[in-house]
mmCIF file of C-alpha atoms in Angstrom:
data_model
loop_
_atom_site.group_PDB
_atom_site.id
_atom_site.type_symbol
_atom_site.label_atom_id
_atom_site.label_comp_id
_atom_site.label_asym_id
_atom_site.label_seq_id
_atom_site.Cartn_x
_atom_site.Cartn_y
_atom_site.Cartn_z
ATOM 1 C CA UNK A 1 -17.227 120.934 20.595
ATOM 2 C CA UNK A 2 -20.734 119.394 20.766
ATOM 3 C CA UNK A 3 -21.264 115.954 19.200
ATOM 4 C CA UNK A 4 -24.543 114.106 18.744
ATOM 5 C CA UNK A 5 -23.873 110.352 18.670
ATOM 6 C CA UNK A 6 -26.521 107.965 17.324
ATOM 7 C CA UNK A 7 -26.435 104.196 17.493
ATOM 8 C CA UNK A 8 -28.751 101.198 17.267
ATOM 9 C CA UNK A 9 -27.224 99.550 20.358
ATOM 10 C CA UNK A 10 -25.821 101.162 23.474
ATOM 11 C CA UNK A 11 -22.012 101.414 23.419
ATOM 12 C CA UNK A 12 -20.679 98.903 25.919
ATOM 13 C CA UNK A 13 -17.536 96.913 26.622
ATOM 14 C CA UNK A 14 -17.797 93.148 26.215
ATOM 15 C CA UNK A 15 -20.764 93.131 23.804
ATOM 16 C CA UNK A 16 -21.028 93.138 19.996
ATOM 17 C CA UNK A 17 -18.190 94.539 17.933
ATOM 18 C CA UNK A 18 -19.758 97.897 17.102
ATOM 19 C CA UNK A 19 -20.742 98.384 20.757
ATOM 20 C CA UNK A 20 -17.165 97.828 21.905
ATOM 21 C CA UNK A 21 -15.755 100.093 19.197
ATOM 22 C CA UNK A 22 -18.215 102.927 19.870
ATOM 23 C CA UNK A 23 -17.690 102.652 23.643
ATOM 24 C CA UNK A 24 -13.962 103.239 23.267
ATOM 25 C CA UNK A 25 -14.496 105.915 20.597
ATOM 26 C CA UNK A 26 -16.905 107.892 22.779
ATOM 27 C CA UNK A 27 -14.838 107.346 25.937
ATOM 28 C CA UNK A 28 -11.900 109.002 24.195
ATOM 29 C CA UNK A 29 -13.899 111.862 22.652
ATOM 30 C CA UNK A 30 -15.705 112.613 25.931
ATOM 31 C CA UNK A 31 -12.419 113.777 27.449
ATOM 32 C CA UNK A 32 -12.467 116.861 25.219
ATOM 33 C CA UNK A 33 -15.960 117.184 23.762
ATOM 34 C CA UNK A 34 -19.577 117.358 24.956
ATOM 35 C CA UNK A 35 -21.484 114.300 23.787
ATOM 36 C CA UNK A 36 -25.213 113.546 23.663
ATOM 37 C CA UNK A 37 -25.964 109.911 22.761
ATOM 38 C CA UNK A 38 -29.275 108.655 21.380
ATOM 39 C CA UNK A 39 -29.681 104.893 20.982
ATOM 40 C CA UNK A 40 -32.252 102.144 21.357
ATOM 41 C CA UNK A 41 -32.357 100.519 24.763
ATOM 42 C CA UNK A 42 -34.325 99.337 27.774
ATOM 43 C CA UNK A 43 -33.756 101.338 30.998
ATOM 44 C CA UNK A 44 -33.732 98.327 33.342
ATOM 45 C CA UNK A 45 -31.549 96.134 31.136
ATOM 46 C CA UNK A 46 -29.132 98.885 30.131
ATOM 47 C CA UNK A 47 -28.863 100.703 33.469
ATOM 48 C CA UNK A 48 -25.269 99.626 34.126
ATOM 49 C CA UNK A 49 -24.132 100.608 30.622
ATOM 50 C CA UNK A 50 -25.881 103.984 30.935
ATOM 51 C CA UNK A 51 -24.170 104.610 34.275
ATOM 52 C CA UNK A 52 -20.732 103.861 32.808
ATOM 53 C CA UNK A 53 -21.308 106.312 29.960
ATOM 54 C CA UNK A 54 -22.753 109.005 32.226
ATOM 55 C CA UNK A 55 -19.705 108.668 34.489
ATOM 56 C CA UNK A 56 -17.670 109.785 31.465
ATOM 57 C CA UNK A 57 -19.842 112.897 31.118
ATOM 58 C CA UNK A 58 -21.937 111.549 28.224
ATOM 59 C CA UNK A 59 -25.664 112.360 28.206
ATOM 60 C CA UNK A 60 -27.557 109.178 27.295
ATOM 61 C CA UNK A 61 -31.069 109.125 25.831
ATOM 62 C CA UNK A 62 -32.632 105.670 25.380
ATOM 63 C CA UNK A 63 -35.376 105.096 22.806
ATOM 64 C CA UNK A 64 -37.815 102.191 22.973
ATOM 65 C CA UNK A 65 -37.527 99.928 19.908
ATOM 66 C CA UNK A 66 -41.050 99.082 18.725
ATOM 67 C CA UNK A 67 -41.131 95.582 17.226
ATOM 68 C CA UNK A 68 -44.493 96.174 15.495
ATOM 69 C CA UNK A 69 -43.267 99.421 13.895
ATOM 70 C CA UNK A 70 -40.063 97.652 12.805
ATOM 71 C CA UNK A 71 -42.015 94.817 11.188
ATOM 72 C CA UNK A 72 -44.250 97.237 9.295
ATOM 73 C CA UNK A 73 -41.222 99.206 8.110
ATOM 74 C CA UNK A 74 -39.607 96.045 6.741
ATOM 75 C CA UNK A 75 -42.798 95.090 4.893
ATOM 76 C CA UNK A 76 -43.095 98.563 3.387
ATOM 77 C CA UNK A 77 -39.441 98.523 2.344
ATOM 78 C CA UNK A 78 -40.020 95.507 0.079
ATOM 79 C CA UNK A 79 -41.303 97.936 -2.547
ATOM 80 C CA UNK A 80 -38.589 100.518 -1.825
ATOM 81 C CA UNK A 81 -35.569 99.066 -3.597
ATOM 82 C CA UNK A 82 -33.227 101.794 -2.323
ATOM 83 C CA UNK A 83 -33.772 101.002 1.379
ATOM 84 C CA UNK A 84 -31.951 98.045 2.945
ATOM 85 C CA UNK A 85 -34.037 95.910 5.283
ATOM 86 C CA UNK A 86 -31.258 96.483 7.836
ATOM 87 C CA UNK A 87 -32.150 100.185 7.902
ATOM 88 C CA UNK A 88 -35.926 99.747 7.709
ATOM 89 C CA UNK A 89 -35.755 97.599 10.838
ATOM 90 C CA UNK A 90 -34.431 100.529 12.884
ATOM 91 C CA UNK A 91 -36.363 103.446 11.406
ATOM 92 C CA UNK A 92 -38.326 104.899 14.310
ATOM 93 C CA UNK A 93 -40.611 107.890 14.725
ATOM 94 C CA UNK A 94 -39.545 108.260 18.355
ATOM 95 C CA UNK A 95 -35.864 108.119 17.419
ATOM 96 C CA UNK A 96 -36.284 110.655 14.600
ATOM 97 C CA UNK A 97 -38.201 113.001 16.915
ATOM 98 C CA UNK A 98 -35.471 112.768 19.567
ATOM 99 C CA UNK A 99 -32.799 113.531 16.960
ATOM 100 C CA UNK A 100 -34.740 116.507 15.583
ATOM 101 C CA UNK A 101 -35.209 117.941 19.089
ATOM 102 C CA UNK A 102 -31.484 117.751 19.876
ATOM 103 C CA UNK A 103 -30.533 119.199 16.498
ATOM 104 C CA UNK A 104 -32.891 122.125 17.114
ATOM 105 C CA UNK A 105 -32.328 122.829 20.797
ATOM 106 C CA UNK A 106 -28.708 121.760 21.388
ATOM 107 C CA UNK A 107 -27.371 122.470 17.879
ATOM 108 C CA UNK A 108 -24.425 120.033 17.800
ATOM 109 C CA UNK A 109 -21.339 120.813 15.735
ATOM 110 C CA UNK A 110 -21.261 117.298 14.268
ATOM 111 C CA UNK A 111 -23.079 113.975 14.241
ATOM 112 C CA UNK A 112 -21.300 110.673 14.837
ATOM 113 C CA UNK A 113 -23.212 107.597 13.638
ATOM 114 C CA UNK A 114 -22.389 104.017 14.572
ATOM 115 C CA UNK A 115 -23.052 101.834 11.498
ATOM 116 C CA UNK A 116 -25.337 102.693 8.578
ATOM 117 C CA UNK A 117 -28.411 100.993 10.098
ATOM 118 C CA UNK A 118 -29.278 104.069 12.166
ATOM 119 C CA UNK A 119 -29.006 106.709 9.436
ATOM 120 C CA UNK A 120 -32.663 106.563 8.357
ATOM 121 C CA UNK A 121 -33.378 108.543 11.532
ATOM 122 C CA UNK A 122 -31.178 111.454 10.442
ATOM 123 C CA UNK A 123 -32.986 112.617 7.323
ATOM 124 C CA UNK A 124 -33.168 116.339 8.068
ATOM 125 C CA UNK A 125 -29.509 116.817 9.030
ATOM 126 C CA UNK A 126 -27.045 118.303 6.546
ATOM 127 C CA UNK A 127 -24.072 119.237 8.756
ATOM 128 C CA UNK A 128 -20.777 117.414 9.368
ATOM 129 C CA UNK A 129 -21.437 113.675 9.619
ATOM 130 C CA UNK A 130 -18.961 110.960 10.575
ATOM 131 C CA UNK A 131 -19.908 107.307 10.254
ATOM 132 C CA UNK A 132 -18.221 104.283 11.773
ATOM 133 C CA UNK A 133 -19.472 101.701 9.264
ATOM 134 C CA UNK A 134 -17.265 99.208 11.151
ATOM 135 C CA UNK A 135 -17.445 96.700 8.310
ATOM 136 C CA UNK A 136 -19.199 96.410 4.970
ATOM 137 C CA UNK A 137 -22.585 94.770 5.366
ATOM 138 C CA UNK A 138 -22.609 94.377 1.594
ATOM 139 C CA UNK A 139 -19.484 92.230 1.780
ATOM 140 C CA UNK A 140 -20.923 90.325 4.722
ATOM 141 C CA UNK A 141 -24.101 89.454 2.817
ATOM 142 C CA UNK A 142 -22.193 88.619 -0.379
ATOM 143 C CA UNK A 143 -20.263 85.968 1.546
ATOM 144 C CA UNK A 144 -23.331 84.644 3.352
ATOM 145 C CA UNK A 145 -25.305 84.294 0.114
ATOM 146 C CA UNK A 146 -23.123 81.382 -0.974
ATOM 147 C CA UNK A 147 -24.031 79.459 2.183
ATOM 148 C CA UNK A 148 -27.811 79.837 1.848
ATOM 149 C CA UNK A 149 -30.432 78.112 -0.307
ATOM 150 C CA UNK A 150 -33.923 78.694 -1.704
ATOM 151 C CA UNK A 151 -35.937 81.730 -0.592
ATOM 152 C CA UNK A 152 -33.393 82.635 2.068
ATOM 153 C CA UNK A 153 -30.682 82.878 -0.584
ATOM 154 C CA UNK A 154 -32.938 85.079 -2.733
ATOM 155 C CA UNK A 155 -33.603 87.401 0.228
ATOM 156 C CA UNK A 156 -29.887 87.615 1.007
ATOM 157 C CA UNK A 157 -29.078 88.439 -2.632
ATOM 158 C CA UNK A 158 -31.692 91.204 -2.578
ATOM 159 C CA UNK A 159 -30.335 92.655 0.663
ATOM 160 C CA UNK A 160 -26.766 92.411 -0.610
ATOM 161 C CA UNK A 161 -27.609 94.610 -3.611
ATOM 162 C CA UNK A 162 -29.540 97.126 -1.506
ATOM 163 C CA UNK A 163 -27.042 97.510 1.300
ATOM 164 C CA UNK A 164 -24.055 97.650 -1.084
ATOM 165 C CA UNK A 165 -25.652 100.570 -2.958
ATOM 166 C CA UNK A 166 -26.626 102.238 0.336
ATOM 167 C CA UNK A 167 -23.055 102.062 1.652
ATOM 168 C CA UNK A 168 -21.826 103.936 -1.417
ATOM 169 C CA UNK A 169 -24.553 106.540 -0.860
ATOM 170 C CA UNK A 170 -23.520 106.943 2.792
ATOM 171 C CA UNK A 171 -19.859 107.233 1.839
ATOM 172 C CA UNK A 172 -20.644 110.209 -0.406
ATOM 173 C CA UNK A 173 -23.135 111.809 1.960
ATOM 174 C CA UNK A 174 -20.895 111.688 5.034
ATOM 175 C CA UNK A 175 -17.981 114.013 5.687
ATOM 176 C CA UNK A 176 -15.951 110.900 6.423
ATOM 177 C CA UNK A 177 -16.660 107.203 6.949
ATOM 178 C CA UNK A 178 -14.562 104.445 8.480
ATOM 179 C CA UNK A 179 -14.259 100.681 8.189
ATOM 180 C CA UNK A 180 -11.885 98.443 10.096
ATOM 181 C CA UNK A 181 -10.469 96.598 7.085
ATOM 182 C CA UNK A 182 -9.054 97.464 3.660
ATOM 183 C CA UNK A 183 -10.980 94.475 2.280
ATOM 184 C CA UNK A 184 -14.241 96.152 3.321
ATOM 185 C CA UNK A 185 -13.055 99.503 1.954
ATOM 186 C CA UNK A 186 -12.277 97.927 -1.415
ATOM 187 C CA UNK A 187 -15.672 96.225 -1.554
ATOM 188 C CA UNK A 188 -17.492 99.512 -0.931
ATOM 189 C CA UNK A 189 -15.303 101.100 -3.581
ATOM 190 C CA UNK A 190 -15.187 104.715 -2.381
ATOM 191 C CA UNK A 191 -12.069 106.746 -1.646
ATOM 192 C CA UNK A 192 -14.109 108.669 0.938
ATOM 193 C CA UNK A 193 -14.054 105.601 3.204
ATOM 194 C CA UNK A 194 -10.977 105.345 5.427
ATOM 195 C CA UNK A 195 -9.514 102.300 7.129
ATOM 196 C CA UNK A 196 -9.070 102.470 10.890
ATOM 197 C CA UNK A 197 -8.561 99.041 12.499
ATOM 198 C CA UNK A 198 -10.026 97.739 15.727
ATOM 199 C CA UNK A 199 -8.279 98.329 19.015
ATOM 200 C CA UNK A 200 -7.904 96.117 22.047
ATOM 201 C CA UNK A 201 -8.344 97.033 25.689
ATOM 202 C CA UNK A 202 -4.984 95.767 26.938
ATOM 203 C CA UNK A 203 -6.025 96.424 30.539
ATOM 204 C CA UNK A 204 -8.684 93.769 30.062
ATOM 205 C CA UNK A 205 -6.991 91.396 27.610
ATOM 206 C CA UNK A 206 -3.472 90.530 28.683
ATOM 207 C CA UNK A 207 -1.358 87.466 29.438
ATOM 208 C CA UNK A 208 -2.328 86.236 32.896
ATOM 209 C CA UNK A 209 0.004 83.240 33.145
ATOM 210 C CA UNK A 210 2.726 81.315 31.323
ATOM 211 C CA UNK A 211 0.054 79.448 29.406
ATOM 212 C CA UNK A 212 -2.349 76.594 30.077
ATOM 213 C CA UNK A 213 -0.982 73.080 30.460
ATOM 214 C CA UNK A 214 -4.356 71.577 29.466
ATOM 215 C CA UNK A 215 -5.202 70.472 25.931
ATOM 216 C CA UNK A 216 -7.893 73.123 25.507
ATOM 217 C CA UNK A 217 -8.817 75.059 22.376
ATOM 218 C CA UNK A 218 -11.190 78.016 22.461
ATOM 219 C CA UNK A 219 -13.548 79.843 20.118
ATOM 220 C CA UNK A 220 -14.918 83.180 21.333
ATOM 221 C CA UNK A 221 -17.587 85.504 20.014
ATOM 222 C CA UNK A 222 -21.272 86.361 20.113
ATOM 223 C CA UNK A 223 -22.872 83.017 19.404
ATOM 224 C CA UNK A 224 -26.058 84.224 17.746
ATOM 225 C CA UNK A 225 -24.000 86.004 15.061
ATOM 226 C CA UNK A 226 -24.369 83.896 11.919
ATOM 227 C CA UNK A 227 -20.697 83.972 10.802
ATOM 228 C CA UNK A 228 -19.653 82.757 14.271
ATOM 229 C CA UNK A 229 -22.232 79.963 14.143
ATOM 230 C CA UNK A 230 -21.055 79.029 10.632
ATOM 231 C CA UNK A 231 -17.448 78.888 11.830
ATOM 232 C CA UNK A 232 -18.232 76.663 14.830
ATOM 233 C CA UNK A 233 -20.384 74.272 12.795
ATOM 234 C CA UNK A 234 -17.737 74.065 10.057
ATOM 235 C CA UNK A 235 -15.039 73.184 12.578
ATOM 236 C CA UNK A 236 -17.298 70.669 14.310
ATOM 237 C CA UNK A 237 -18.345 68.885 11.114
ATOM 238 C CA UNK A 238 -15.024 69.083 9.240
ATOM 239 C CA UNK A 239 -12.296 69.043 11.898
ATOM 240 C CA UNK A 240 -13.406 68.037 15.376
ATOM 241 C CA UNK A 241 -13.451 64.237 15.081
ATOM 242 C CA UNK A 242 -10.075 64.201 13.333
ATOM 243 C CA UNK A 243 -8.591 66.454 16.023
ATOM 244 C CA UNK A 244 -9.943 64.266 18.836
ATOM 245 C CA UNK A 245 -8.374 61.240 17.177
ATOM 246 C CA UNK A 246 -5.031 63.012 16.714
ATOM 247 C CA UNK A 247 -5.009 64.595 20.199
ATOM 248 C CA UNK A 248 -6.628 62.305 22.806
ATOM 249 C CA UNK A 249 -8.030 64.314 25.690
ATOM 250 C CA UNK A 250 -8.435 67.544 23.748
ATOM 251 C CA UNK A 251 -11.278 69.788 24.897
ATOM 252 C CA UNK A 252 -13.052 72.608 23.083
ATOM 253 C CA UNK A 253 -14.562 75.634 24.821
ATOM 254 C CA UNK A 254 -17.070 77.757 22.869
ATOM 255 C CA UNK A 255 -17.409 80.994 24.830
ATOM 256 C CA UNK A 256 -19.824 83.788 24.005
ATOM 257 C CA UNK A 257 -23.293 85.179 24.590
ATOM 258 C CA UNK A 258 -26.586 83.822 23.280
ATOM 259 C CA UNK A 259 -25.609 80.476 21.695
ATOM 260 C CA UNK A 260 -28.121 79.300 19.109
ATOM 261 C CA UNK A 261 -29.778 75.889 19.288
ATOM 262 C CA UNK A 262 -27.346 74.649 16.610
ATOM 263 C CA UNK A 263 -24.478 75.514 18.935
ATOM 264 C CA UNK A 264 -26.178 74.403 22.154
ATOM 265 C CA UNK A 265 -26.631 70.876 20.785
ATOM 266 C CA UNK A 266 -22.836 70.470 20.661
ATOM 267 C CA UNK A 267 -22.946 70.096 24.461
ATOM 268 C CA UNK A 268 -23.859 66.439 23.829
ATOM 269 C CA UNK A 269 -20.148 65.872 23.196
ATOM 270 C CA UNK A 270 -18.603 65.706 26.658
ATOM 271 C CA UNK A 271 -15.366 67.197 25.322
ATOM 272 C CA UNK A 272 -17.155 70.393 24.255
ATOM 273 C CA UNK A 273 -18.175 73.164 26.660
ATOM 274 C CA UNK A 274 -20.644 75.824 25.509
ATOM 275 C CA UNK A 275 -20.424 78.533 28.156
ATOM 276 C CA UNK A 276 -22.838 81.245 27.090
ATOM 277 C CA UNK A 277 -21.910 84.675 28.456
ATOM 278 C CA UNK A 278 -18.894 84.568 30.794
ATOM 279 C CA UNK A 279 -17.665 87.127 33.358
ATOM 280 C CA UNK A 280 -14.274 87.361 31.658
ATOM 281 C CA UNK A 281 -13.420 86.266 28.122
ATOM 282 C CA UNK A 282 -9.791 87.028 28.896
ATOM 283 C CA UNK A 283 -9.796 84.427 31.674
ATOM 284 C CA UNK A 284 -11.294 81.814 29.339
ATOM 285 C CA UNK A 285 -8.736 82.604 26.628
ATOM 286 C CA UNK A 286 -5.847 82.465 29.093
ATOM 287 C CA UNK A 287 -7.010 79.029 30.277
ATOM 288 C CA UNK A 288 -6.646 77.717 26.701
ATOM 289 C CA UNK A 289 -3.657 76.529 24.700
ATOM 290 C CA UNK A 290 -4.934 77.557 21.258
ATOM 291 C CA UNK A 291 -7.562 80.001 19.985
ATOM 292 C CA UNK A 292 -9.295 79.163 16.703
ATOM 293 C CA UNK A 293 -11.021 81.416 14.164
ATOM 294 C CA UNK A 294 -12.206 79.101 11.352
ATOM 295 C CA UNK A 295 -14.363 81.797 9.751
ATOM 296 C CA UNK A 296 -16.266 80.838 6.588
ATOM 297 C CA UNK A 297 -18.304 84.048 6.224
ATOM 298 C CA UNK A 298 -18.544 87.549 7.648
ATOM 299 C CA UNK A 299 -16.581 90.737 7.112
ATOM 300 C CA UNK A 300 -14.624 93.358 9.020
ATOM 301 C CA UNK A 301 -11.918 92.514 11.551
ATOM 302 C CA UNK A 302 -12.164 89.722 14.104
ATOM 303 C CA UNK A 303 -11.951 90.813 17.742
ATOM 304 C CA UNK A 304 -11.486 87.162 18.712
ATOM 305 C CA UNK A 305 -8.110 87.024 16.947
ATOM 306 C CA UNK A 306 -6.819 90.283 18.440
ATOM 307 C CA UNK A 307 -8.063 89.370 21.924
ATOM 308 C CA UNK A 308 -6.300 86.005 21.860
ATOM 309 C CA UNK A 309 -3.104 87.633 20.603
ATOM 310 C CA UNK A 310 -3.298 90.219 23.386
ATOM 311 C CA UNK A 311 -3.416 87.313 25.868
ATOM 312 C CA UNK A 312 -0.353 85.709 24.280
ATOM 313 C CA UNK A 313 -2.400 82.687 23.135
ATOM 314 C CA UNK A 314 -1.503 81.385 19.649
ATOM 315 C CA UNK A 315 -4.200 81.623 16.986
ATOM 316 C CA UNK A 316 -5.135 79.361 14.071
ATOM 317 C CA UNK A 317 -7.367 81.172 11.582
ATOM 318 C CA UNK A 318 -8.644 80.861 8.056
ATOM 319 C CA UNK A 319 -7.467 83.453 5.535
ATOM 320 C CA UNK A 320 -10.988 84.929 5.521
ATOM 321 C CA UNK A 321 -10.894 85.129 9.320
ATOM 322 C CA UNK A 322 -7.533 86.895 9.402
ATOM 323 C CA UNK A 323 -8.765 89.293 6.738
ATOM 324 C CA UNK A 324 -6.949 92.609 6.885
ATOM 325 C CA UNK A 325 -5.187 92.021 10.191
ATOM 326 C CA UNK A 326 -1.558 92.699 9.362
ATOM 327 C CA UNK A 327 -0.166 89.796 11.397
ATOM 328 C CA UNK A 328 2.454 87.782 9.532
ATOM 329 C CA UNK A 329 1.647 84.191 8.666
ATOM 330 C CA UNK A 330 3.735 81.558 10.502
ATOM 331 C CA UNK A 331 5.220 84.262 12.709
ATOM 332 C CA UNK A 332 2.301 85.976 14.485
ATOM 333 C CA UNK A 333 -0.477 83.551 13.550
ATOM 334 C CA UNK A 334 -1.014 80.213 11.780
ATOM 335 C CA UNK A 335 -3.329 80.124 8.752
ATOM 336 C CA UNK A 336 -5.233 77.100 7.471
ATOM 337 C CA UNK A 337 -8.060 76.975 4.947
ATOM 338 C CA UNK A 338 -8.761 73.257 4.585
ATOM 339 C CA UNK A 339 -9.991 70.900 7.304
ATOM 340 C CA UNK A 340 -6.820 68.850 7.068
ATOM 341 C CA UNK A 341 -4.465 71.816 7.394
ATOM 342 C CA UNK A 342 -6.569 73.319 10.199
ATOM 343 C CA UNK A 343 -6.421 70.120 12.242
ATOM 344 C CA UNK A 344 -2.675 69.835 11.625
ATOM 345 C CA UNK A 345 -2.010 73.422 12.726
ATOM 346 C CA UNK A 346 -4.004 73.046 15.951
ATOM 347 C CA UNK A 347 -2.425 69.666 16.686
ATOM 348 C CA UNK A 348 1.081 71.053 16.184
ATOM 349 C CA UNK A 349 0.473 73.952 18.567
ATOM 350 C CA UNK A 350 -1.045 71.669 21.218
ATOM 351 C CA UNK A 351 1.979 69.354 21.155
ATOM 352 C CA UNK A 352 4.777 71.884 20.597
ATOM 353 C CA UNK A 353 5.342 74.176 23.580
ATOM 354 C CA UNK A 354 8.179 75.925 21.738
ATOM 355 C CA UNK A 355 6.073 76.788 18.681
ATOM 356 C CA UNK A 356 3.090 77.749 20.811
ATOM 357 C CA UNK A 357 5.246 80.104 22.881
ATOM 358 C CA UNK A 358 6.861 81.643 19.815
ATOM 359 C CA UNK A 359 3.566 82.299 17.975
ATOM 360 C CA UNK A 360 1.883 83.558 21.143
ATOM 361 C CA UNK A 361 4.685 86.004 21.940
ATOM 362 C CA UNK A 362 4.823 87.298 18.372
ATOM 363 C CA UNK A 363 1.058 87.855 18.307
ATOM 364 C CA UNK A 364 1.247 89.743 21.584
ATOM 365 C CA UNK A 365 3.954 92.037 20.220
ATOM 366 C CA UNK A 366 1.929 92.635 17.052
ATOM 367 C CA UNK A 367 -1.214 93.696 18.945
ATOM 368 C CA UNK A 368 0.686 96.015 21.286
ATOM 369 C CA UNK A 369 2.347 97.701 18.321
ATOM 370 C CA UNK A 370 -0.713 98.092 16.087
ATOM 371 C CA UNK A 371 -4.019 97.898 17.953
ATOM 372 C CA UNK A 372 -4.120 100.181 20.997
ATOM 373 C CA UNK A 373 -7.351 102.162 21.369
ATOM 374 C CA UNK A 374 -5.786 105.487 22.377
ATOM 375 C CA UNK A 375 -3.627 105.638 19.258
ATOM 376 C CA UNK A 376 -6.484 104.670 16.937
ATOM 377 C CA UNK A 377 -8.999 107.024 18.575
ATOM 378 C CA UNK A 378 -6.547 109.908 18.369
ATOM 379 C CA UNK A 379 -6.316 109.213 14.632
ATOM 380 C CA UNK A 380 -10.115 109.194 14.414
ATOM 381 C CA UNK A 381 -10.321 112.566 16.167
ATOM 382 C CA UNK A 382 -7.600 114.021 13.962
ATOM 383 C CA UNK A 383 -9.395 112.839 10.818
ATOM 384 C CA UNK A 384 -12.837 114.065 11.822
ATOM 385 C CA UNK A 385 -13.519 116.421 14.695
ATOM 386 C CA UNK A 386 -10.354 118.458 14.216
ATOM 387 C CA UNK A 387 -11.263 119.148 10.566
ATOM 388 C CA UNK A 388 -14.714 120.626 11.227
ATOM 389 C CA UNK A 389 -13.404 124.152 11.767
ATOM 390 C CA UNK A 390 -12.165 124.469 8.193
ATOM 391 C CA UNK A 391 -14.783 122.065 6.736
ATOM 392 C CA UNK A 392 -12.162 119.738 5.276
ATOM 393 C CA UNK A 393 -13.149 116.169 4.576
ATOM 394 C CA UNK A 394 -10.984 113.101 4.877
#
């Protein structure tokens, strides 16, 4: 079967959530199907990622993202209340032309789209369409609105309405759509959207030792992603001083690409390390006693929680951070939603080897039982590609 895949970013391990998900999705599908991928990218910067995909038999076509065209599209979309700014930003004449050429000359049996942002470049297509929404951007913006003020809050409210309506439109246009969390599915409110959780590469994330003996906590994630920045700043302002007082010698590692200036400034505290991009997140996690996910905004499912669990490192998360992950509270993970309870949970894990070991082991068992990529991708294929022959929808 021939599949045209379209994405804003190139699928790649170790990058943003949708890039990791689409990399594993396409890696699995490429074993049995012919795949042509069109995405935005820069040949020099993305050469290694292109090579990894081509080694799997995937044809990769990179499109230059034109910043001027994107800016004009966003300005024009102000008057078009049905188009989210998220989509206007990635509408591209070059991308649309590339898609139209492949649809005409190669005639794929189906199109696989990674997130709704890219769908403005698929206007002429009416065949089988499968969309990995990943999470609900409408839900994401609805949560971020409450943390903004003034004109920024107004813009977020506007985008929340637009993207929420667009997600419903996509759900009914597509043959089948997927999100990683039932919370996101419920927010979109369409029974044509299925839940398929995130997987973990257990060959990359695994327990490498019996646990760190140092009093180190870790937060991982892309550090120019606003919900991650919000989480770090919340923990710093609400919890960090109290934790340092309760646990003398504690250190905090913030590991992830592209830290913002708000995060970079935390380096002034000698007990805090802001790493930027690291060669191995798994190594950083394994060198820590506790992983934290004090999320205050965002949507979808948190890779950071699953990755820490896969390394056997105990996790303290907020209820919003845990979201739809089916881990059991006080068995697989510790939950805390106030600064006081968060500090207490982290302190207890740092000082109790027995509890830390028990929570870490339980989290590891949970991930191995529920979040392996091969199992989840096989379910994706069963729900989509295998149904094209008889034109069923999920």
